[in-house]
mmCIF file of C-alpha atoms in Angstrom:
data_model
loop_
_atom_site.group_PDB
_atom_site.id
_atom_site.type_symbol
_atom_site.label_atom_id
_atom_site.label_comp_id
_atom_site.label_asym_id
_atom_site.label_seq_id
_atom_site.Cartn_x
_atom_site.Cartn_y
_atom_site.Cartn_z
ATOM 1 C CA MET A 128 144.323 102.140 86.019
ATOM 2 C CA LEU A 129 141.885 99.617 84.522
ATOM 3 C CA ALA A 130 141.014 102.024 81.722
ATOM 4 C CA GLY A 131 144.683 102.585 81.006
ATOM 5 C CA ALA A 132 145.381 98.846 80.860
ATOM 6 C CA TYR A 133 142.410 98.284 78.566
ATOM 7 C CA VAL A 134 143.433 101.101 76.197
ATOM 8 C CA ALA A 135 147.038 99.895 76.198
ATOM 9 C CA LEU A 136 145.985 96.422 75.162
ATOM 10 C CA LEU A 137 143.722 97.748 72.406
ATOM 11 C CA GLN A 138 146.403 100.099 71.126
ATOM 12 C CA ALA A 139 149.214 97.554 71.189
ATOM 13 C CA PRO A 140 151.057 97.486 67.827
ATOM 14 C CA SER A 141 149.484 95.006 65.482
ATOM 15 C CA SER A 142 152.935 93.613 64.730
ATOM 16 C CA TYR A 143 153.128 92.409 68.319
ATOM 17 C CA ASP A 144 152.068 88.829 68.700
ATOM 18 C CA ALA A 145 150.230 88.037 71.879
ATOM 19 C CA PRO A 146 153.014 85.792 73.223
ATOM 20 C CA THR A 147 155.528 88.662 72.747
ATOM 21 C CA PHE A 148 153.334 91.444 74.125
ATOM 22 C CA LEU A 149 152.052 89.294 76.981
ATOM 23 C CA PRO A 150 152.926 85.822 78.194
ATOM 24 C CA LEU A 151 149.601 84.589 76.777
ATOM 25 C CA SER A 152 148.472 82.719 73.724
ATOM 26 C CA GLY A 153 145.807 84.199 71.472
ATOM 27 C CA ASP A 154 142.760 82.863 73.328
ATOM 28 C CA PRO A 155 143.876 83.939 76.836
ATOM 29 C CA TYR A 156 144.784 87.333 75.385
ATOM 30 C CA ALA A 157 141.223 87.736 74.075
ATOM 31 C CA LEU A 158 139.902 86.578 77.445
ATOM 32 C CA LEU A 159 141.991 89.217 79.216
ATOM 33 C CA ILE A 160 140.548 91.879 76.934
ATOM 34 C CA ARG A 161 137.003 90.756 77.782
ATOM 35 C CA VAL A 162 137.716 90.615 81.527
ATOM 36 C CA LEU A 163 139.197 94.126 81.489
ATOM 37 C CA LYS A 164 136.302 95.424 79.404
ATOM 38 C CA TRP A 165 133.627 94.082 81.754
ATOM 39 C CA THR A 166 135.563 95.096 84.853
ATOM 40 C CA LEU A 167 135.894 98.604 83.456
ATOM 41 C CA ALA A 168 132.172 98.658 82.680
ATOM 42 C CA ALA A 169 131.349 97.559 86.235
ATOM 43 C CA CYS A 170 133.581 100.274 87.684
ATOM 44 C CA LEU A 171 131.982 102.861 85.411
ATOM 45 C CA ILE A 172 128.497 101.780 86.499
ATOM 46 C CA ARG A 173 129.593 102.043 90.135
ATOM 47 C CA GLU A 174 130.902 105.570 89.599
ATOM 48 C CA ILE A 175 127.732 106.647 87.803
ATOM 49 C CA ASN A 176 125.656 105.136 90.617
ATOM 50 C CA SER A 177 127.684 107.059 93.210
ATOM 51 C CA MET A 178 127.200 110.298 91.286
ATOM 52 C CA LEU A 179 123.455 109.733 91.003
ATOM 53 C CA ASN A 180 123.247 108.907 94.732
ATOM 54 C CA ALA A 181 125.050 112.130 95.613
ATOM 55 C CA TRP A 182 122.786 114.104 93.268
ATOM 56 C CA ALA A 183 119.657 112.562 94.777
ATOM 57 C CA GLU A 184 120.880 113.274 98.312
ATOM 58 C CA ASN A 185 121.424 116.883 97.234
ATOM 59 C CA ARG A 186 117.704 117.059 96.305
ATOM 60 C CA TRP A 187 118.518 116.950 92.580
ATOM 61 C CA LEU A 188 120.099 120.377 92.940
ATOM 62 C CA VAL A 189 123.016 121.020 90.597
ATOM 63 C CA THR A 190 125.012 123.024 93.143
ATOM 64 C CA ASN A 191 125.484 122.775 96.892
ATOM 65 C CA ASP A 192 125.935 126.355 98.046
ATOM 66 C CA LYS A 193 127.654 126.373 101.435
ATOM 67 C CA SER A 194 128.188 130.129 101.481
ATOM 68 C CA SER A 195 125.010 130.709 103.508
ATOM 69 C CA TRP A 196 126.517 128.826 106.462
ATOM 70 C CA GLN A 197 128.614 130.968 108.792
ATOM 71 C CA TRP A 198 129.541 128.538 111.562
ATOM 72 C CA ASN A 199 130.358 131.114 114.223
ATOM 73 C CA GLN A 200 126.877 132.534 113.712
ATOM 74 C CA GLU A 201 124.949 129.243 113.695
ATOM 75 C CA LEU A 202 123.009 127.725 116.581
ATOM 76 C CA ALA A 203 122.543 123.974 116.932
ATOM 77 C CA VAL A 204 120.115 122.053 119.146
ATOM 78 C CA VAL A 205 121.389 118.672 120.318
ATOM 79 C CA THR A 206 119.015 116.419 122.242
ATOM 80 C CA GLY A 207 120.640 114.008 124.664
ATOM 81 C CA GLY A 208 123.777 116.147 124.495
ATOM 82 C CA SER A 209 124.809 115.751 128.113
ATOM 83 C CA ASN A 210 126.645 112.452 127.707
ATOM 84 C CA GLY A 211 127.762 109.814 125.216
ATOM 85 C CA ILE A 212 127.523 110.462 121.492
ATOM 86 C CA GLY A 213 125.539 113.639 122.117
ATOM 87 C CA ALA A 214 128.239 115.211 124.285
ATOM 88 C CA ALA A 215 130.892 114.293 121.728
ATOM 89 C CA VAL A 216 128.779 115.902 118.994
ATOM 90 C CA VAL A 217 128.481 119.068 121.075
ATOM 91 C CA LYS A 218 132.273 119.191 121.516
ATOM 92 C CA GLU A 219 132.825 118.679 117.804
ATOM 93 C CA LEU A 220 130.345 121.424 116.860
ATOM 94 C CA VAL A 221 131.940 123.820 119.320
ATOM 95 C CA SER A 222 135.353 123.122 117.758
ATOM 96 C CA HIS A 223 133.925 124.677 114.566
ATOM 97 C CA GLY A 224 132.659 127.722 116.469
ATOM 98 C CA VAL A 225 129.001 126.653 116.443
ATOM 99 C CA LYS A 226 126.903 127.667 119.455
ATOM 100 C CA VAL A 227 125.006 124.699 120.905
ATOM 101 C CA ALA A 228 121.871 124.376 123.018
ATOM 102 C CA VAL A 229 121.623 121.003 124.775
ATOM 103 C CA LEU A 230 118.170 119.639 125.588
ATOM 104 C CA ASP A 231 118.390 116.779 128.054
ATOM 105 C CA ILE A 232 116.869 115.569 131.288
ATOM 106 C CA GLN A 233 120.328 114.871 132.692
ATOM 107 C CA SER A 234 122.747 117.576 133.753
ATOM 108 C CA LEU A 235 125.435 118.701 131.346
ATOM 109 C CA SER A 236 128.645 116.676 131.430
ATOM 110 C CA GLU A 237 131.549 118.117 133.401
ATOM 111 C CA ALA A 238 133.859 117.100 130.546
ATOM 112 C CA PHE A 239 133.322 120.436 128.796
ATOM 113 C CA GLN A 240 136.227 122.868 129.167
ATOM 114 C CA ASN A 241 135.668 126.517 130.036
ATOM 115 C CA ASP A 242 136.198 127.707 126.469
ATOM 116 C CA GLU A 243 133.713 125.083 125.284
ATOM 117 C CA SER A 244 131.167 125.944 127.964
ATOM 118 C CA ASP A 245 131.061 129.520 126.687
ATOM 119 C CA LEU A 246 129.400 128.238 123.532
ATOM 120 C CA VAL A 247 127.121 125.683 125.214
ATOM 121 C CA SER A 248 123.759 126.344 126.868
ATOM 122 C CA PHE A 249 121.814 123.711 128.784
ATOM 123 C CA TYR A 250 118.038 123.397 129.011
ATOM 124 C CA GLN A 251 116.744 120.639 131.231
ATOM 125 C CA CYS A 252 113.898 119.036 129.378
ATOM 126 C CA ASP A 253 111.817 115.872 129.438
ATOM 127 C CA LEU A 254 111.827 115.220 125.701
ATOM 128 C CA THR A 255 108.900 112.813 125.995
ATOM 129 C CA SER A 256 106.636 115.719 127.001
ATOM 130 C CA ARG A 257 105.312 118.046 124.289
ATOM 131 C CA ASP A 258 104.727 120.821 126.836
ATOM 132 C CA ALA A 259 108.245 120.483 128.258
ATOM 133 C CA VAL A 260 109.785 120.651 124.789
ATOM 134 C CA HIS A 261 107.738 123.777 124.005
ATOM 135 C CA ARG A 262 108.823 125.500 127.233
ATOM 136 C CA ALA A 263 112.479 124.691 126.577
ATOM 137 C CA ALA A 264 112.164 125.890 122.987
ATOM 138 C CA GLU A 265 110.604 129.176 124.094
ATOM 139 C CA ALA A 266 113.410 129.759 126.594
ATOM 140 C CA LEU A 267 116.024 128.866 123.990
ATOM 141 C CA ARG A 268 114.578 131.228 121.386
ATOM 142 C CA SER A 269 114.367 133.997 123.972
ATOM 143 C CA ASP A 270 118.036 133.520 124.867
ATOM 144 C CA HIS A 271 119.600 132.857 121.460
ATOM 145 C CA GLY A 272 117.065 133.058 118.653
ATOM 146 C CA SER A 273 116.070 130.160 116.420
ATOM 147 C CA PRO A 274 118.474 127.341 115.623
ATOM 148 C CA SER A 275 119.565 126.407 112.109
ATOM 149 C CA ILE A 276 120.718 122.888 113.056
ATOM 150 C CA LEU A 277 118.737 120.159 114.821
ATOM 151 C CA ILE A 278 120.405 116.932 115.917
ATOM 152 C CA ASN A 279 117.837 114.533 117.352
ATOM 153 C CA ASN A 280 120.196 112.241 119.200
ATOM 154 C CA ALA A 281 118.660 111.288 122.555
ATOM 155 C CA GLY A 282 117.775 107.651 123.021
ATOM 156 C CA ILE A 283 117.548 104.784 125.491
ATOM 157 C CA ALA A 284 117.273 101.008 125.310
ATOM 158 C CA ASN A 285 115.423 98.374 127.332
ATOM 159 C CA SER A 286 116.925 94.897 127.365
ATOM 160 C CA CYS A 287 113.629 93.049 127.706
ATOM 161 C CA SER A 288 111.635 90.490 125.801
ATOM 162 C CA ILE A 289 108.288 91.554 124.386
ATOM 163 C CA LEU A 290 106.374 89.785 127.156
ATOM 164 C CA ASP A 291 108.549 91.156 129.968
ATOM 165 C CA LEU A 292 108.552 94.804 128.875
ATOM 166 C CA SER A 293 106.359 96.962 131.104
ATOM 167 C CA PRO A 294 104.006 99.585 129.612
ATOM 168 C CA LYS A 295 105.916 102.359 131.381
ATOM 169 C CA LEU A 296 109.306 101.356 129.944
ATOM 170 C CA LEU A 297 107.788 100.909 126.503
ATOM 171 C CA GLN A 298 106.054 104.297 126.520
ATOM 172 C CA THR A 299 109.182 106.066 127.741
ATOM 173 C CA LEU A 300 111.385 104.488 125.101
ATOM 174 C CA VAL A 301 109.006 105.154 122.216
ATOM 175 C CA GLY A 302 108.432 108.690 123.480
ATOM 176 C CA LEU A 303 112.138 109.501 123.627
ATOM 177 C CA ASN A 304 113.536 107.505 120.706
ATOM 178 C CA LEU A 305 110.801 108.369 118.223
ATOM 179 C CA ILE A 306 108.018 110.763 119.207
ATOM 180 C CA SER A 307 110.423 113.417 120.525
ATOM 181 C CA HIS A 308 111.663 113.838 116.931
ATOM 182 C CA TRP A 309 108.195 115.102 115.994
ATOM 183 C CA TYR A 310 108.164 117.500 118.959
ATOM 184 C CA ILE A 311 111.578 118.970 118.145
ATOM 185 C CA VAL A 312 110.888 119.366 114.423
ATOM 186 C CA GLN A 313 107.443 120.857 115.067
ATOM 187 C CA GLU A 314 109.037 123.474 117.322
ATOM 188 C CA PHE A 315 111.935 124.547 115.136
ATOM 189 C CA LEU A 316 111.192 123.689 111.500
ATOM 190 C CA PRO A 317 108.771 126.600 110.849
ATOM 191 C CA ASP A 318 111.564 129.157 111.302
ATOM 192 C CA MET A 319 113.849 127.119 109.042
ATOM 193 C CA LEU A 320 111.161 127.159 106.375
ATOM 194 C CA ALA A 321 110.851 130.934 106.677
ATOM 195 C CA LYS A 322 114.623 131.335 106.288
ATOM 196 C CA ARG A 323 114.909 128.550 103.697
ATOM 197 C CA LYS A 324 117.892 127.188 105.564
ATOM 198 C CA GLY A 325 118.546 124.396 108.041
ATOM 199 C CA HIS A 326 119.856 120.913 108.694
ATOM 200 C CA ILE A 327 117.947 118.205 110.579
ATOM 201 C CA MET A 328 119.816 115.076 111.611
ATOM 202 C CA SER A 329 118.423 111.928 113.248
ATOM 203 C CA THR A 330 120.498 109.361 115.124
ATOM 204 C CA ALA A 331 119.146 105.910 114.326
ATOM 205 C CA SER A 332 121.091 102.649 114.673
ATOM 206 C CA MET A 333 122.199 99.613 112.695
ATOM 207 C CA ALA A 334 119.391 97.915 114.645
ATOM 208 C CA ALA A 335 117.054 99.627 112.171
ATOM 209 C CA PHE A 336 118.015 96.942 109.652
ATOM 210 C CA LEU A 337 117.936 93.909 111.937
ATOM 211 C CA GLY A 338 115.548 93.153 114.788
ATOM 212 C CA MET A 339 117.135 91.262 117.696
ATOM 213 C CA ALA A 340 115.721 89.321 120.624
ATOM 214 C CA ASN A 341 115.328 91.472 123.772
ATOM 215 C CA ALA A 342 115.607 94.678 121.736
ATOM 216 C CA GLY A 343 112.345 94.760 119.800
ATOM 217 C CA ASP A 344 111.238 98.146 121.111
ATOM 218 C CA TYR A 345 114.611 99.755 120.383
ATOM 219 C CA ALA A 346 114.884 98.271 116.885
ATOM 220 C CA ALA A 347 111.291 99.248 116.078
ATOM 221 C CA THR A 348 111.901 102.917 116.922
ATOM 222 C CA LYS A 349 115.160 103.025 114.975
ATOM 223 C CA ALA A 350 113.512 101.479 111.923
ATOM 224 C CA ALA A 351 110.707 104.023 112.271
ATOM 225 C CA LEU A 352 113.263 106.836 112.168
ATOM 226 C CA THR A 353 114.100 105.780 108.616
ATOM 227 C CA ALA A 354 110.473 106.410 107.651
ATOM 228 C CA PHE A 355 110.531 109.705 109.564
ATOM 229 C CA HIS A 356 113.678 110.823 107.715
ATOM 230 C CA GLU A 357 112.310 109.843 104.304
ATOM 231 C CA THR A 358 108.944 111.501 104.943
ATOM 232 C CA LEU A 359 110.526 114.710 106.214
ATOM 233 C CA THR A 360 112.758 114.835 103.146
ATOM 234 C CA GLN A 361 109.803 114.390 100.816
ATOM 235 C CA GLU A 362 107.721 117.025 102.574
ATOM 236 C CA LEU A 363 110.542 119.560 102.454
ATOM 237 C CA LYS A 364 110.948 119.017 98.727
ATOM 238 C CA HIS A 365 107.373 118.634 97.567
ATOM 239 C CA ARG A 366 105.074 120.199 100.148
ATOM 240 C CA TYR A 367 107.130 123.151 101.369
ATOM 241 C CA LYS A 368 109.297 123.535 98.240
ATOM 242 C CA VAL A 369 112.434 124.091 100.313
ATOM 243 C CA PRO A 370 114.960 121.509 99.111
ATOM 244 C CA GLN A 371 117.736 123.698 100.511
ATOM 245 C CA ILE A 372 117.009 122.397 104.033
ATOM 246 C CA LYS A 373 119.254 119.416 104.608
ATOM 247 C CA THR A 374 118.202 116.136 106.228
ATOM 248 C CA SER A 375 120.520 113.371 107.395
ATOM 249 C CA ILE A 376 120.123 110.095 109.230
ATOM 250 C CA VAL A 377 122.954 108.288 111.003
ATOM 251 C CA TYR A 378 123.163 104.547 111.623
ATOM 252 C CA PRO A 379 125.921 103.957 114.222
ATOM 253 C CA PHE A 380 127.293 100.477 114.855
ATOM 254 C CA TRP A 381 128.255 99.299 118.364
ATOM 255 C CA THR A 382 129.533 102.435 120.098
ATOM 256 C CA ARG A 383 131.212 102.677 123.487
ATOM 257 C CA THR A 384 128.512 104.486 125.492
ATOM 258 C CA ARG A 385 126.793 103.745 128.789
ATOM 259 C CA LEU A 386 124.004 102.205 126.763
ATOM 260 C CA ASN A 387 126.283 99.389 125.615
ATOM 261 C CA VAL A 388 128.561 99.020 128.628
ATOM 262 C CA SER A 389 127.493 95.411 129.287
ATOM 263 C CA LEU A 390 128.498 94.431 125.730
ATOM 264 C CA ASP A 391 131.898 96.131 125.733
ATOM 265 C CA GLY A 392 133.806 92.946 126.470
ATOM 266 C CA GLN A 393 131.899 90.936 123.870
ATOM 267 C CA PHE A 394 132.382 93.431 121.042
ATOM 268 C CA ARG A 395 135.507 95.303 122.138
ATOM 269 C CA LYS A 396 137.191 94.902 118.745
ATOM 270 C CA THR A 397 134.216 96.243 116.800
ATOM 271 C CA PHE A 398 133.158 99.062 119.153
ATOM 272 C CA HIS A 399 133.444 102.578 117.800
ATOM 273 C CA GLU A 400 134.545 105.480 119.978
ATOM 274 C CA VAL A 401 131.982 108.230 120.497
ATOM 275 C CA LYS A 402 134.391 110.913 119.293
ATOM 276 C CA ASP A 403 134.838 109.106 115.966
ATOM 277 C CA VAL A 404 131.078 108.787 115.456
ATOM 278 C CA ALA A 405 130.588 112.430 116.440
ATOM 279 C CA LYS A 406 133.239 113.598 113.990
ATOM 280 C CA ILE A 407 131.509 111.842 111.092
ATOM 281 C CA MET A 408 128.160 113.334 112.089
ATOM 282 C CA VAL A 409 129.489 116.872 112.375
ATOM 283 C CA ASN A 410 131.480 116.579 109.153
ATOM 284 C CA GLN A 411 128.148 115.909 107.443
ATOM 285 C CA ILE A 412 126.804 119.148 108.924
ATOM 286 C CA ILE A 413 129.885 121.173 107.979
ATOM 287 C CA ALA A 414 129.804 119.803 104.430
ATOM 288 C CA ALA A 415 126.141 120.943 104.186
ATOM 289 C CA ARG A 416 125.195 117.568 102.733
ATOM 290 C CA SER A 417 122.053 115.502 103.101
ATOM 291 C CA GLY A 418 122.054 111.730 103.145
ATOM 292 C CA GLN A 419 122.439 108.505 105.082
ATOM 293 C CA LEU A 420 125.546 107.661 107.090
ATOM 294 C CA ILE A 421 126.046 103.902 107.517
ATOM 295 C CA LEU A 422 128.652 103.549 110.283
ATOM 296 C CA GLY A 423 128.862 99.774 110.180
ATOM 297 C CA PRO A 424 128.775 96.930 107.651
ATOM 298 C CA LYS A 425 127.828 98.530 104.341
ATOM 299 C CA LEU A 426 125.741 95.513 103.372
ATOM 300 C CA ALA A 427 123.474 95.816 106.442
ATOM 301 C CA PRO A 428 120.732 97.782 104.617
ATOM 302 C CA PHE A 429 120.556 94.999 102.026
ATOM 303 C CA VAL A 430 119.534 92.371 104.577
ATOM 304 C CA ARG A 431 115.883 93.160 103.839
ATOM 305 C CA VAL A 432 116.236 92.310 100.156
ATOM 306 C CA MET A 433 118.001 89.005 100.747
ATOM 307 C CA PRO A 434 116.122 85.727 100.272
ATOM 308 C CA MET A 435 114.007 85.023 103.344
ATOM 309 C CA TRP A 436 116.042 81.968 104.358
ATOM 310 C CA LEU A 437 119.214 84.066 104.335
ATOM 311 C CA GLN A 438 117.569 86.916 106.274
ATOM 312 C CA GLU A 439 116.471 84.489 108.970
ATOM 313 C CA ALA A 440 119.904 82.878 109.103
ATOM 314 C CA VAL A 441 121.481 86.304 109.681
ATOM 315 C CA ARG A 442 118.958 87.120 112.430
ATOM 316 C CA ASP A 443 119.593 83.768 114.103
ATOM 317 C CA THR A 444 123.261 84.677 114.531
ATOM 318 C CA GLN A 445 122.200 87.742 116.550
ATOM 319 C CA ALA A 446 119.673 86.017 118.823
ATOM 320 C CA TYR A 447 121.771 85.977 121.995
ATOM 321 C CA ILE A 448 123.670 89.246 121.714
ATOM 322 C CA ILE A 449 121.371 91.283 123.992
ATOM 323 C CA PRO A 450 121.171 89.778 127.499
ATOM 324 C CA PRO A 451 117.656 89.957 128.998
ATOM 325 C CA GLU A 452 118.796 90.885 132.486
ATOM 326 C CA ASN A 453 120.275 94.289 131.582
ATOM 327 C CA VAL A 454 117.375 96.749 131.808
ATOM 328 C CA THR A 455 118.085 100.450 131.192
ATOM 329 C CA THR A 456 115.519 102.879 132.553
ATOM 330 C CA ALA A 457 117.273 106.262 132.545
ATOM 331 C CA VAL A 458 115.911 108.769 130.063
ATOM 332 C CA GLY A 459 118.445 110.695 128.004
ATOM 333 C CA VAL A 460 121.126 108.042 127.546
ATOM 334 C CA ASP A 461 122.642 108.311 124.093
ATOM 335 C CA SER A 462 121.878 105.826 121.349
#
C-alpha cells in the first residue's frame, strides 16, 4: 500500500499542481513524498530483516524439506507431560497422529481420552537422576525405538528469596529445569545424528529476560536454557555437520498452570491458556522450523540492551509480583 502510494505520487501527471492533486501546497507535498519514501524504506528493511532471521533460523539452508517427516510414524518424548503445558502438548501432538512417550515423576493425567491414550506411553522417571533417565530411555527404545522429537518441558518453581532457599530445593530445581536437558539430549541425540533428522525443543520462560525477587533460581535456569539452546544449535551445525536437526526454544508468558495458581487473580487478563501455548509449540514442530518463540511482549528480549537506568526501572516494577510465602516443592510441575 505504501509502495503504491509512493509510486502514484511520483507518477502523478506533471500538469497536476500539488493543490489540485492533493490538498497540499508545494512544500507539504514534498514533505509527504519524503515521509512516504522513508516509511517505505523502513518497511523494506523490516521485511529484509525478517527474511534474514528466517534464513538464519533455518541454518542458512535454502530449502526446508518437510517430506522426511511422516507424523503417524514419528515418536516424540515430552518431559513433564503428565500435567499443565506438557499434557496439552501431548494432546496436540496426538491430534497430528504423533506417538508420544511421557517422562514424568507424576502419573499421567486422566484427561486423556481412550483414542489419545492409544498413542501415549508413560514412563515414570525422576528427571534429575542420570541413571533414572537412562533406564527410562532404555525401556522406551525397547518398546518403540528411538524418538525423532524431544520436548524438554518439565519444570518447577520455588517462591523463595536467595537467603531462604534451602540447598535441597535449589538442587532439585536446577536439576529438573536445567540439568535434565543435558540428560535427555545425551540419551537421544546420538540416534538423531545417525539418522540426520530430529527436532529438540526447550521450554524456557519470559523470566529468562528479567530476574525477579523470590524467583532467582527459576529465572537463572530459564536464562541458562537460552545458552543451552544456542550452544546445541552451534554444535549441530559446526561440530556434527547436521544442520537438518531442528532446535527451538519457547518463552511462555504467564500461563494458567498449577505453577502459577496463586497469581491467577493478579494476572487473569494476561494469562495464556495451556492449550494455546501448546498449539504454538506443536505448530513449530509440524512446520519443521527452528527458532525462538516469544509468547509475550515482543520487546522483552531487548530489556538487556536498554540503558541500565531503564533496565533497573523495569525490574523495579516486577519486584513484588512473586509472593515469598508460596513455595512449590513438587517435581514435574510444568513451567
